[in-house]
Amino acid sequence: MDVFSARKVIKEALLHTYGTVYEYDVCFVLKYCFGLSSCWAASTDIGDIWVQKVARDIRQGIPIQYICGIEEFKGKPFLVFPGVFIPREETEDLVDIAIDAVPRGSRILEIGVGTGVISISLLMSRRDIMAMGVDINPLAVINTFTNARRFEVDSRLQLYHADVFSLIEMPMSFDFVLSNPPYLPDSDRLTIDELVSKEPESALYGGFTGVEFIHKVIDILIKTGFHGGLLFEFDDTTQHYLRSHEKMSVSRVKYYKDRFGKERFALVWL
Ligand SMILES: C[S@@+](CC[C@H](N)C(=O)[O-])C[C@H]1O[C@@H](n2cnc3c(N)ncnc32)[C@H](O)[C@@H]1O
């Protein structure tokens, strides 16, 4: 099938599932599912069966990042395994804040690495730091390890497959904590977007109001005598629940907006 016809088939499939088609998504599929260097590589021939399979997967509501196995993050193609949280673009802003906020020579702990985009991007920008990452999802740990090798930062990233709430009580040393934790309220399960529902539940829901997970992280860090920064992402609609924790209402907390103007990140010094 020529590229023109493949574009048409993919566009129709995207329109069927999403109701609208963005040129970016069409190009994304052509680039990462069919390996085209350009969206308009007119002379290239793509196997019919392959195009039909991708179109079928799109129509079935499988996210294109799972179909192609890639998501771009800060301009770099990260591998995304089905069953692992798909990185969101606003998380790039968390990395930018971290690049400025993490003190020189720090050893960071990332809670919930997913595909590894946060730690790996930070390690690529800041050669002076080391990182440890933990995730309860074994696929996420393998996914992060693969990406760390891909971007050659694996020698500075130690990974653990564990529940952070058991790991954090072990004698480990770190002086800055980063997380894009599960933060949706449990009630969102009833209204969740069909595409988002394809992602693992453990990556999405943070408890009854959504902030219980991060509150528990704060409590456990305090209990272990941690002194340092904690930078994390949250859902702006839950901010008032977030502030109900005594550590989140003091003046030492700095809130940041994301690129869409939503209050999305908090940096607290414990
Ligand atoms: C919202 S995703 C963020 C993934 C990645 N950091 C990113 O920003 O794309 C949250 C991650 O936390 C992990 N997670 C959930 N509960 C956890 C726990 N108790 N211990 C460790 N990781 C956990 C999930 O498996 C998931 O990978």
PDB file of C-alpha atoms and ligand atoms in Angstrom:
ATOM      1  CA  MET A   1       0.000   0.000   0.000  1.00  0.00           C
ATOM      2  CA  ASP A   2       1.395   3.456  -0.829  1.00  0.00           C
ATOM      3  CA  VAL A   3       1.716   6.115   1.855  1.00  0.00           C
ATOM      4  CA  PHE A   4      -1.231   8.106   0.534  1.00  0.00           C
ATOM      5  CA  SER A   5      -3.584   5.118   0.948  1.00  0.00           C
ATOM      6  CA  ALA A   6      -2.082   4.181   4.335  1.00  0.00           C
ATOM      7  CA  ARG A   7      -2.699   7.740   5.574  1.00  0.00           C
ATOM      8  CA  LYS A   8      -6.325   7.475   4.500  1.00  0.00           C
ATOM      9  CA  VAL A   9      -6.864   4.154   6.308  1.00  0.00           C
ATOM     10  CA  ILE A  10      -5.190   5.401   9.517  1.00  0.00           C
ATOM     11  CA  LYS A  11      -7.082   8.713   9.406  1.00  0.00           C
ATOM     12  CA  GLU A  12     -10.406   6.902   9.125  1.00  0.00           C
ATOM     13  CA  ALA A  13      -9.536   4.626  12.032  1.00  0.00           C
ATOM     14  CA  LEU A  14      -8.492   7.594  14.215  1.00  0.00           C
ATOM     15  CA  LEU A  15     -11.663   9.468  13.298  1.00  0.00           C
ATOM     16  CA  HIS A  16     -13.746   6.433  14.226  1.00  0.00           C
ATOM     17  CA  THR A  17     -12.188   6.188  17.683  1.00  0.00           C
ATOM     18  CA  TYR A  18     -11.456   9.795  18.643  1.00  0.00           C
ATOM     19  CA  GLY A  19     -14.123  11.719  16.738  1.00  0.00           C
ATOM     20  CA  THR A  20     -11.442  14.110  15.438  1.00  0.00           C
ATOM     21  CA  VAL A  21      -8.129  13.564  13.714  1.00  0.00           C
ATOM     22  CA  TYR A  22      -4.957  15.450  14.472  1.00  0.00           C
ATOM     23  CA  GLU A  23      -2.212  15.543  11.860  1.00  0.00           C
ATOM     24  CA  TYR A  24       0.260  14.920  14.681  1.00  0.00           C
ATOM     25  CA  ASP A  25      -1.355  11.530  15.442  1.00  0.00           C
ATOM     26  CA  VAL A  26      -1.402  10.486  11.784  1.00  0.00           C
ATOM     27  CA  CYS A  27       2.298  11.336  11.474  1.00  0.00           C
ATOM     28  CA  PHE A  28       3.021   9.617  14.798  1.00  0.00           C
ATOM     29  CA  VAL A  29       1.533   6.344  13.532  1.00  0.00           C
ATOM     30  CA  LEU A  30       3.276   6.584  10.147  1.00  0.00           C
ATOM     31  CA  LYS A  31       6.577   7.325  11.863  1.00  0.00           C
ATOM     32  CA  TYR A  32       6.534   4.885  14.754  1.00  0.00           C
ATOM     33  CA  CYS A  33       4.291   2.041  13.539  1.00  0.00           C
ATOM     34  CA  PHE A  34       5.529   1.958   9.948  1.00  0.00           C
ATOM     35  CA  GLY A  35       9.023   3.372  10.414  1.00  0.00           C
ATOM     36  CA  LEU A  36       8.644   6.227   7.926  1.00  0.00           C
ATOM     37  CA  SER A  37      11.200   8.995   8.325  1.00  0.00           C
ATOM     38  CA  SER A  38       8.737  11.543   6.973  1.00  0.00           C
ATOM     39  CA  CYS A  39       4.967  11.771   6.969  1.00  0.00           C
ATOM     40  CA  TRP A  40       4.992  12.245   3.213  1.00  0.00           C
ATOM     41  CA  ALA A  41       7.589   9.633   2.155  1.00  0.00           C
ATOM     42  CA  ALA A  42       5.481   9.137  -0.967  1.00  0.00           C
ATOM     43  CA  SER A  43       7.551   6.467  -2.678  1.00  0.00           C
ATOM     44  CA  THR A  44       7.518   4.089   0.304  1.00  0.00           C
ATOM     45  CA  ASP A  45       5.394   0.960   0.188  1.00  0.00           C
ATOM     46  CA  ILE A  46       3.803  -0.317   3.430  1.00  0.00           C
ATOM     47  CA  GLY A  47       2.504  -3.870   3.811  1.00  0.00           C
ATOM     48  CA  ASP A  48      -1.316  -3.976   3.536  1.00  0.00           C
ATOM     49  CA  ILE A  49      -1.707  -6.510   6.320  1.00  0.00           C
ATOM     50  CA  TRP A  50       0.306  -4.381   8.700  1.00  0.00           C
ATOM     51  CA  VAL A  51      -1.686  -1.207   7.917  1.00  0.00           C
ATOM     52  CA  GLN A  52      -4.983  -3.072   8.386  1.00  0.00           C
ATOM     53  CA  LYS A  53      -3.802  -4.527  11.708  1.00  0.00           C
ATOM     54  CA  VAL A  54      -2.814  -1.102  13.066  1.00  0.00           C
ATOM     55  CA  ALA A  55      -6.124   0.390  11.857  1.00  0.00           C
ATOM     56  CA  ARG A  56      -8.033  -2.447  13.549  1.00  0.00           C
ATOM     57  CA  ASP A  57      -6.183  -1.882  16.838  1.00  0.00           C
ATOM     58  CA  ILE A  58      -6.947   1.852  16.673  1.00  0.00           C
ATOM     59  CA  ARG A  59     -10.632   1.103  16.044  1.00  0.00           C
ATOM     60  CA  GLN A  60     -10.645  -1.225  19.046  1.00  0.00           C
ATOM     61  CA  GLY A  61      -9.596   1.721  21.209  1.00  0.00           C
ATOM     62  CA  ILE A  62      -6.028   0.642  21.934  1.00  0.00           C
ATOM     63  CA  PRO A  63      -3.936   3.777  22.560  1.00  0.00           C
ATOM     64  CA  ILE A  64      -1.570   4.491  19.640  1.00  0.00           C
ATOM     65  CA  GLN A  65       1.390   4.539  22.052  1.00  0.00           C
ATOM     66  CA  TYR A  66       0.707   0.883  22.903  1.00  0.00           C
ATOM     67  CA  ILE A  67       0.224  -0.027  19.240  1.00  0.00           C
ATOM     68  CA  CYS A  68       3.461   1.631  18.115  1.00  0.00           C
ATOM     69  CA  GLY A  69       5.326   0.943  21.372  1.00  0.00           C
ATOM     70  CA  ILE A  70       6.601   4.519  21.642  1.00  0.00           C
ATOM     71  CA  GLU A  71       5.784   7.894  23.197  1.00  0.00           C
ATOM     72  CA  GLU A  72       7.841  11.022  22.672  1.00  0.00           C
ATOM     73  CA  PHE A  73       8.939  12.757  25.840  1.00  0.00           C
ATOM     74  CA  LYS A  74      11.042  15.907  25.732  1.00  0.00           C
ATOM     75  CA  GLY A  75      11.623  15.157  22.050  1.00  0.00           C
ATOM     76  CA  LYS A  76      12.963  11.648  22.674  1.00  0.00           C
ATOM     77  CA  PRO A  77      11.271   8.373  21.667  1.00  0.00           C
ATOM     78  CA  PHE A  78      10.714   6.326  24.844  1.00  0.00           C
ATOM     79  CA  LEU A  79       9.607   2.711  24.559  1.00  0.00           C
ATOM     80  CA  VAL A  80       6.161   2.124  26.078  1.00  0.00           C
ATOM     81  CA  PHE A  81       5.142  -1.431  26.945  1.00  0.00           C
ATOM     82  CA  PRO A  82       1.431  -2.296  26.961  1.00  0.00           C
ATOM     83  CA  GLY A  83       0.399  -2.444  30.609  1.00  0.00           C
ATOM     84  CA  VAL A  84       2.600   0.505  31.617  1.00  0.00           C
ATOM     85  CA  PHE A  85       1.357   4.083  32.164  1.00  0.00           C
ATOM     86  CA  ILE A  86       1.690   6.248  29.025  1.00  0.00           C
ATOM     87  CA  PRO A  87       3.675   9.423  29.811  1.00  0.00           C
ATOM     88  CA  ARG A  88       1.751  12.719  29.520  1.00  0.00           C
ATOM     89  CA  GLU A  89       3.206  15.891  28.046  1.00  0.00           C
ATOM     90  CA  GLU A  90       2.642  18.029  31.164  1.00  0.00           C
ATOM     91  CA  THR A  91       5.042  15.748  33.047  1.00  0.00           C
ATOM     92  CA  GLU A  92       7.801  17.293  30.909  1.00  0.00           C
ATOM     93  CA  ASP A  93       7.192  20.445  32.999  1.00  0.00           C
ATOM     94  CA  LEU A  94       7.834  18.443  36.199  1.00  0.00           C
ATOM     95  CA  VAL A  95      11.206  17.421  34.773  1.00  0.00           C
ATOM     96  CA  ASP A  96      12.050  21.071  33.961  1.00  0.00           C
ATOM     97  CA  ILE A  97      11.248  22.070  37.554  1.00  0.00           C
ATOM     98  CA  ALA A  98      13.356  19.173  38.849  1.00  0.00           C
ATOM     99  CA  ILE A  99      16.327  20.121  36.653  1.00  0.00           C
ATOM    100  CA  ASP A 100      16.447  23.472  38.507  1.00  0.00           C
ATOM    101  CA  ALA A 101      15.358  22.294  41.969  1.00  0.00           C
ATOM    102  CA  VAL A 102      17.421  19.174  42.638  1.00  0.00           C
ATOM    103  CA  PRO A 103      20.565  20.185  44.576  1.00  0.00           C
ATOM    104  CA  ARG A 104      23.978  19.370  43.048  1.00  0.00           C
ATOM    105  CA  GLY A 105      25.257  15.846  43.592  1.00  0.00           C
ATOM    106  CA  SER A 106      21.903  14.560  44.859  1.00  0.00           C
ATOM    107  CA  ARG A 107      20.776  10.978  45.030  1.00  0.00           C
ATOM    108  CA  ILE A 108      17.124  11.008  44.057  1.00  0.00           C
ATOM    109  CA  LEU A 109      14.343   8.501  44.625  1.00  0.00           C
ATOM    110  CA  GLU A 110      11.546   8.347  42.050  1.00  0.00           C
ATOM    111  CA  ILE A 111       8.325   6.744  43.239  1.00  0.00           C
ATOM    112  CA  GLY A 112       6.425   5.065  40.402  1.00  0.00           C
ATOM    113  CA  VAL A 113       8.842   5.155  37.455  1.00  0.00           C
ATOM    114  CA  GLY A 114       6.426   3.829  34.787  1.00  0.00           C
ATOM    115  CA  THR A 115       8.375   4.014  31.519  1.00  0.00           C
ATOM    116  CA  GLY A 116      11.160   5.896  33.300  1.00  0.00           C
ATOM    117  CA  VAL A 117      10.652   9.228  31.532  1.00  0.00           C
ATOM    118  CA  ILE A 118      11.164  11.405  34.640  1.00  0.00           C
ATOM    119  CA  SER A 119      14.333   9.858  36.055  1.00  0.00           C
ATOM    120  CA  ILE A 120      15.890   9.174  32.666  1.00  0.00           C
ATOM    121  CA  SER A 121      15.263  12.708  31.336  1.00  0.00           C
ATOM    122  CA  LEU A 122      16.643  14.164  34.559  1.00  0.00           C
ATOM    123  CA  LEU A 123      19.722  11.930  34.452  1.00  0.00           C
ATOM    124  CA  MET A 124      20.327  12.944  30.831  1.00  0.00           C
ATOM    125  CA  SER A 125      20.230  16.652  31.759  1.00  0.00           C
ATOM    126  CA  ARG A 126      22.008  16.447  35.095  1.00  0.00           C
ATOM    127  CA  ARG A 127      25.224  14.404  34.939  1.00  0.00           C
ATOM    128  CA  ASP A 128      25.952  15.146  38.625  1.00  0.00           C
ATOM    129  CA  ILE A 129      23.069  13.107  40.056  1.00  0.00           C
ATOM    130  CA  MET A 130      22.289   9.432  40.702  1.00  0.00           C
ATOM    131  CA  ALA A 131      18.802   7.953  40.896  1.00  0.00           C
ATOM    132  CA  MET A 132      16.866   5.115  42.430  1.00  0.00           C
ATOM    133  CA  GLY A 133      13.468   4.193  41.054  1.00  0.00           C
ATOM    134  CA  VAL A 134      10.716   1.992  42.359  1.00  0.00           C
ATOM    135  CA  ASP A 135       7.505   0.677  40.848  1.00  0.00           C
ATOM    136  CA  ILE A 136       4.916  -1.816  42.031  1.00  0.00           C
ATOM    137  CA  ASN A 137       4.294  -2.891  38.417  1.00  0.00           C
ATOM    138  CA  PRO A 138       6.990  -5.369  37.286  1.00  0.00           C
ATOM    139  CA  LEU A 139       6.433  -4.428  33.628  1.00  0.00           C
ATOM    140  CA  ALA A 140       7.194  -0.807  34.486  1.00  0.00           C
ATOM    141  CA  VAL A 141      10.524  -1.775  36.031  1.00  0.00           C
ATOM    142  CA  ILE A 142      11.515  -3.723  32.899  1.00  0.00           C
ATOM    143  CA  ASN A 143      10.265  -0.880  30.689  1.00  0.00           C
ATOM    144  CA  THR A 144      12.329   1.684  32.607  1.00  0.00           C
ATOM    145  CA  PHE A 145      15.395  -0.544  32.579  1.00  0.00           C
ATOM    146  CA  THR A 146      15.102  -0.915  28.771  1.00  0.00           C
ATOM    147  CA  ASN A 147      14.763   2.842  28.288  1.00  0.00           C
ATOM    148  CA  ALA A 148      17.652   3.553  30.664  1.00  0.00           C
ATOM    149  CA  ARG A 149      19.869   1.289  28.535  1.00  0.00           C
ATOM    150  CA  ARG A 150      18.541   2.918  25.369  1.00  0.00           C
ATOM    151  CA  PHE A 151      19.507   6.386  26.601  1.00  0.00           C
ATOM    152  CA  GLU A 152      22.715   5.189  28.308  1.00  0.00           C
ATOM    153  CA  VAL A 153      21.949   6.261  31.858  1.00  0.00           C
ATOM    154  CA  ASP A 154      21.545   2.746  33.291  1.00  0.00           C
ATOM    155  CA  SER A 155      24.806   2.967  35.242  1.00  0.00           C
ATOM    156  CA  ARG A 156      23.320   5.823  37.312  1.00  0.00           C
ATOM    157  CA  LEU A 157      19.863   4.340  37.856  1.00  0.00           C
ATOM    158  CA  GLN A 158      19.088   1.611  40.380  1.00  0.00           C
ATOM    159  CA  LEU A 159      15.659   0.016  40.005  1.00  0.00           C
ATOM    160  CA  TYR A 160      13.450  -1.839  42.453  1.00  0.00           C
ATOM    161  CA  HIS A 161      10.283  -3.778  41.857  1.00  0.00           C
ATOM    162  CA  ALA A 162       8.452  -3.113  45.113  1.00  0.00           C
ATOM    163  CA  ASP A 163       5.623  -1.364  46.845  1.00  0.00           C
ATOM    164  CA  VAL A 164       7.179   1.953  47.865  1.00  0.00           C
ATOM    165  CA  PHE A 165       5.520   1.758  51.272  1.00  0.00           C
ATOM    166  CA  SER A 166       7.556  -1.307  52.158  1.00  0.00           C
ATOM    167  CA  LEU A 167      10.736  -0.104  50.476  1.00  0.00           C
ATOM    168  CA  ILE A 168      10.834   3.301  52.081  1.00  0.00           C
ATOM    169  CA  GLU A 169      11.171   1.753  55.544  1.00  0.00           C
ATOM    170  CA  MET A 170      14.375   0.008  54.498  1.00  0.00           C
ATOM    171  CA  PRO A 171      17.698   1.726  55.204  1.00  0.00           C
ATOM    172  CA  MET A 172      18.225   3.556  51.901  1.00  0.00           C
ATOM    173  CA  SER A 173      19.807   6.899  51.396  1.00  0.00           C
ATOM    174  CA  PHE A 174      18.346   9.533  49.118  1.00  0.00           C
ATOM    175  CA  ASP A 175      18.077  13.289  49.469  1.00  0.00           C
ATOM    176  CA  PHE A 176      15.385  14.269  46.966  1.00  0.00           C
ATOM    177  CA  VAL A 177      12.123  12.504  46.073  1.00  0.00           C
ATOM    178  CA  LEU A 178      10.244  12.834  42.809  1.00  0.00           C
ATOM    179  CA  SER A 179       6.906  11.375  41.851  1.00  0.00           C
ATOM    180  CA  ASN A 180       4.072  11.508  39.401  1.00  0.00           C
ATOM    181  CA  PRO A 181       1.948   9.337  41.670  1.00  0.00           C
ATOM    182  CA  PRO A 182      -1.441   7.785  41.043  1.00  0.00           C
ATOM    183  CA  TYR A 183      -3.658  10.768  41.858  1.00  0.00           C
ATOM    184  CA  LEU A 184      -7.154  10.388  40.445  1.00  0.00           C
ATOM    185  CA  PRO A 185     -10.041  10.089  42.931  1.00  0.00           C
ATOM    186  CA  ASP A 186     -11.513   6.584  43.139  1.00  0.00           C
ATOM    187  CA  SER A 187     -14.864   7.964  41.937  1.00  0.00           C
ATOM    188  CA  ASP A 188     -13.290   8.710  38.514  1.00  0.00           C
ATOM    189  CA  ARG A 189     -13.459   4.970  37.809  1.00  0.00           C
ATOM    190  CA  LEU A 190     -17.106   5.503  36.876  1.00  0.00           C
ATOM    191  CA  THR A 191     -16.464   8.204  34.294  1.00  0.00           C
ATOM    192  CA  ILE A 192     -12.969   7.376  33.073  1.00  0.00           C
ATOM    193  CA  ASP A 193     -12.235   7.864  29.383  1.00  0.00           C
ATOM    194  CA  GLU A 194     -12.297   4.580  27.438  1.00  0.00           C
ATOM    195  CA  LEU A 195      -8.684   5.047  26.256  1.00  0.00           C
ATOM    196  CA  VAL A 196      -7.360   5.853  29.745  1.00  0.00           C
ATOM    197  CA  SER A 197      -9.116   2.754  31.071  1.00  0.00           C
ATOM    198  CA  LYS A 198      -6.668   0.684  28.968  1.00  0.00           C
ATOM    199  CA  GLU A 199      -3.861   1.808  31.322  1.00  0.00           C
ATOM    200  CA  PRO A 200      -3.121  -0.033  34.590  1.00  0.00           C
ATOM    201  CA  GLU A 201      -5.385   0.945  37.504  1.00  0.00           C
ATOM    202  CA  SER A 202      -2.431   1.022  39.911  1.00  0.00           C
ATOM    203  CA  ALA A 203      -1.046   3.966  37.921  1.00  0.00           C
ATOM    204  CA  LEU A 204      -4.236   6.002  38.051  1.00  0.00           C
ATOM    205  CA  TYR A 205      -6.131   6.026  41.342  1.00  0.00           C
ATOM    206  CA  GLY A 206      -4.682   7.659  44.451  1.00  0.00           C
ATOM    207  CA  GLY A 207      -7.440   6.866  46.931  1.00  0.00           C
ATOM    208  CA  PHE A 208     -10.876   8.165  47.916  1.00  0.00           C
ATOM    209  CA  THR A 209     -10.104  11.850  47.183  1.00  0.00           C
ATOM    210  CA  GLY A 210      -7.035  11.081  45.051  1.00  0.00           C
ATOM    211  CA  VAL A 211      -4.453  12.573  47.445  1.00  0.00           C
ATOM    212  CA  GLU A 212      -4.257   9.674  49.936  1.00  0.00           C
ATOM    213  CA  PHE A 213      -1.300   8.092  48.115  1.00  0.00           C
ATOM    214  CA  ILE A 214       0.864  11.223  48.277  1.00  0.00           C
ATOM    215  CA  HIS A 215      -0.207  11.990  51.869  1.00  0.00           C
ATOM    216  CA  LYS A 216       0.937   8.485  52.812  1.00  0.00           C
ATOM    217  CA  VAL A 217       4.278   9.087  51.065  1.00  0.00           C
ATOM    218  CA  ILE A 218       4.753  12.312  53.062  1.00  0.00           C
ATOM    219  CA  ASP A 219       3.898  10.550  56.344  1.00  0.00           C
ATOM    220  CA  ILE A 220       6.282   7.709  55.699  1.00  0.00           C
ATOM    221  CA  LEU A 221       9.119  10.018  54.621  1.00  0.00           C
ATOM    222  CA  ILE A 222       8.693  11.982  57.860  1.00  0.00           C
ATOM    223  CA  LYS A 223       8.580   8.765  59.882  1.00  0.00           C
ATOM    224  CA  THR A 224      11.880   7.601  58.374  1.00  0.00           C
ATOM    225  CA  GLY A 225      13.545  10.912  59.280  1.00  0.00           C
ATOM    226  CA  PHE A 226      13.918  12.075  55.666  1.00  0.00           C
ATOM    227  CA  HIS A 227      15.166  15.639  55.189  1.00  0.00           C
ATOM    228  CA  GLY A 228      15.037  16.997  51.669  1.00  0.00           C
ATOM    229  CA  GLY A 229      12.761  17.990  48.834  1.00  0.00           C
ATOM    230  CA  LEU A 230       9.686  16.200  47.560  1.00  0.00           C
ATOM    231  CA  LEU A 231       8.491  17.286  44.120  1.00  0.00           C
ATOM    232  CA  PHE A 232       5.314  15.734  42.796  1.00  0.00           C
ATOM    233  CA  GLU A 233       2.477  16.052  40.320  1.00  0.00           C
ATOM    234  CA  PHE A 234      -1.188  16.250  41.319  1.00  0.00           C
ATOM    235  CA  ASP A 235      -4.636  16.936  39.907  1.00  0.00           C
ATOM    236  CA  ASP A 236      -5.538  20.605  40.381  1.00  0.00           C
ATOM    237  CA  THR A 237      -9.140  19.737  41.265  1.00  0.00           C
ATOM    238  CA  THR A 238      -7.911  17.955  44.408  1.00  0.00           C
ATOM    239  CA  GLN A 239      -5.727  20.774  45.669  1.00  0.00           C
ATOM    240  CA  HIS A 240      -7.818  21.558  48.679  1.00  0.00           C
ATOM    241  CA  TYR A 241      -7.627  17.946  49.873  1.00  0.00           C
ATOM    242  CA  LEU A 242      -3.871  18.091  49.283  1.00  0.00           C
ATOM    243  CA  ARG A 243      -3.579  21.137  51.543  1.00  0.00           C
ATOM    244  CA  SER A 244      -5.359  19.302  54.348  1.00  0.00           C
ATOM    245  CA  HIS A 245      -2.028  17.645  55.215  1.00  0.00           C
ATOM    246  CA  GLU A 246      -0.195  19.851  57.711  1.00  0.00           C
ATOM    247  CA  LYS A 247       3.012  19.709  55.619  1.00  0.00           C
ATOM    248  CA  MET A 248       1.178  20.946  52.527  1.00  0.00           C
ATOM    249  CA  SER A 249      -0.291  24.098  54.028  1.00  0.00           C
ATOM    250  CA  VAL A 250       2.862  25.771  55.234  1.00  0.00           C
ATOM    251  CA  SER A 251       4.727  28.502  53.406  1.00  0.00           C
ATOM    252  CA  ARG A 252       7.598  26.182  52.516  1.00  0.00           C
ATOM    253  CA  VAL A 253       5.456  24.554  49.842  1.00  0.00           C
ATOM    254  CA  LYS A 254       5.795  25.967  46.368  1.00  0.00           C
ATOM    255  CA  TYR A 255       3.080  25.274  43.798  1.00  0.00           C
ATOM    256  CA  TYR A 256       3.747  25.390  40.061  1.00  0.00           C
ATOM    257  CA  LYS A 257       1.469  25.575  37.036  1.00  0.00           C
ATOM    258  CA  ASP A 258       1.788  23.325  34.016  1.00  0.00           C
ATOM    259  CA  ARG A 259       1.924  24.494  30.379  1.00  0.00           C
ATOM    260  CA  PHE A 260      -1.889  24.585  30.283  1.00  0.00           C
ATOM    261  CA  GLY A 261      -2.035  27.030  33.192  1.00  0.00           C
ATOM    262  CA  LYS A 262      -3.247  24.437  35.712  1.00  0.00           C
ATOM    263  CA  GLU A 263      -1.763  24.185  39.196  1.00  0.00           C
ATOM    264  CA  ARG A 264      -0.121  20.779  38.792  1.00  0.00           C
ATOM    265  CA  PHE A 265       3.110  20.415  40.783  1.00  0.00           C
ATOM    266  CA  ALA A 266       4.171  20.932  44.387  1.00  0.00           C
ATOM    267  CA  LEU A 267       7.633  21.160  45.903  1.00  0.00           C
ATOM    268  CA  VAL A 268       7.763  20.686  49.661  1.00  0.00           C
ATOM    269  CA  TRP A 269      10.869  20.652  51.847  1.00  0.00           C
ATOM    270  CA  LEU A 270      10.559  18.107  54.647  1.00  0.00           C
TER     271      LEU A 270
HETATM  272  C1  LIG B   1       0.933   8.062  37.086  1.00  0.00           C
HETATM  273  S1  LIG B   1       2.064   6.728  36.862  1.00  0.00           S
HETATM  274  C2  LIG B   1       3.573   7.647  36.552  1.00  0.00           C
HETATM  275  C3  LIG B   1       4.584   6.906  35.707  1.00  0.00           C
HETATM  276  C4  LIG B   1       5.767   7.756  35.232  1.00  0.00           C
HETATM  277  N1  LIG B   1       6.527   8.269  36.340  1.00  0.00           N
HETATM  278  C5  LIG B   1       5.280   8.909  34.375  1.00  0.00           C
HETATM  279  O1  LIG B   1       5.227  10.047  34.845  1.00  0.00           O
HETATM  280  O2  LIG B   1       4.947   8.667  33.200  1.00  0.00           O
HETATM  281  C6  LIG B   1       2.247   6.149  38.534  1.00  0.00           C
HETATM  282  C7  LIG B   1       3.185   4.961  38.690  1.00  0.00           C
HETATM  283  O3  LIG B   1       3.223   4.603  40.097  1.00  0.00           O
HETATM  284  C8  LIG B   1       3.266   3.194  40.212  1.00  0.00           C
HETATM  285  N2  LIG B   1       2.779   2.819  41.565  1.00  0.00           N
HETATM  286  C9  LIG B   1       1.501   2.799  42.015  1.00  0.00           C
HETATM  287  N3  LIG B   1       1.449   2.406  43.305  1.00  0.00           N
HETATM  288  C10 LIG B   1       2.734   2.173  43.685  1.00  0.00           C
HETATM  289  C11 LIG B   1       3.328   1.725  44.892  1.00  0.00           C
HETATM  290  N4  LIG B   1       2.592   1.468  45.988  1.00  0.00           N
HETATM  291  N5  LIG B   1       4.678   1.567  44.926  1.00  0.00           N
HETATM  292  C12 LIG B   1       5.425   1.826  43.821  1.00  0.00           C
HETATM  293  N6  LIG B   1       4.917   2.254  42.648  1.00  0.00           N
HETATM  294  C13 LIG B   1       3.591   2.427  42.572  1.00  0.00           C
HETATM  295  C14 LIG B   1       2.380   2.705  39.075  1.00  0.00           C
HETATM  296  O4  LIG B   1       2.641   1.356  38.756  1.00  0.00           O
HETATM  297  C15 LIG B   1       2.763   3.697  37.955  1.00  0.00           C
HETATM  298  O5  LIG B   1       3.817   3.214  37.169  1.00  0.00           O
END
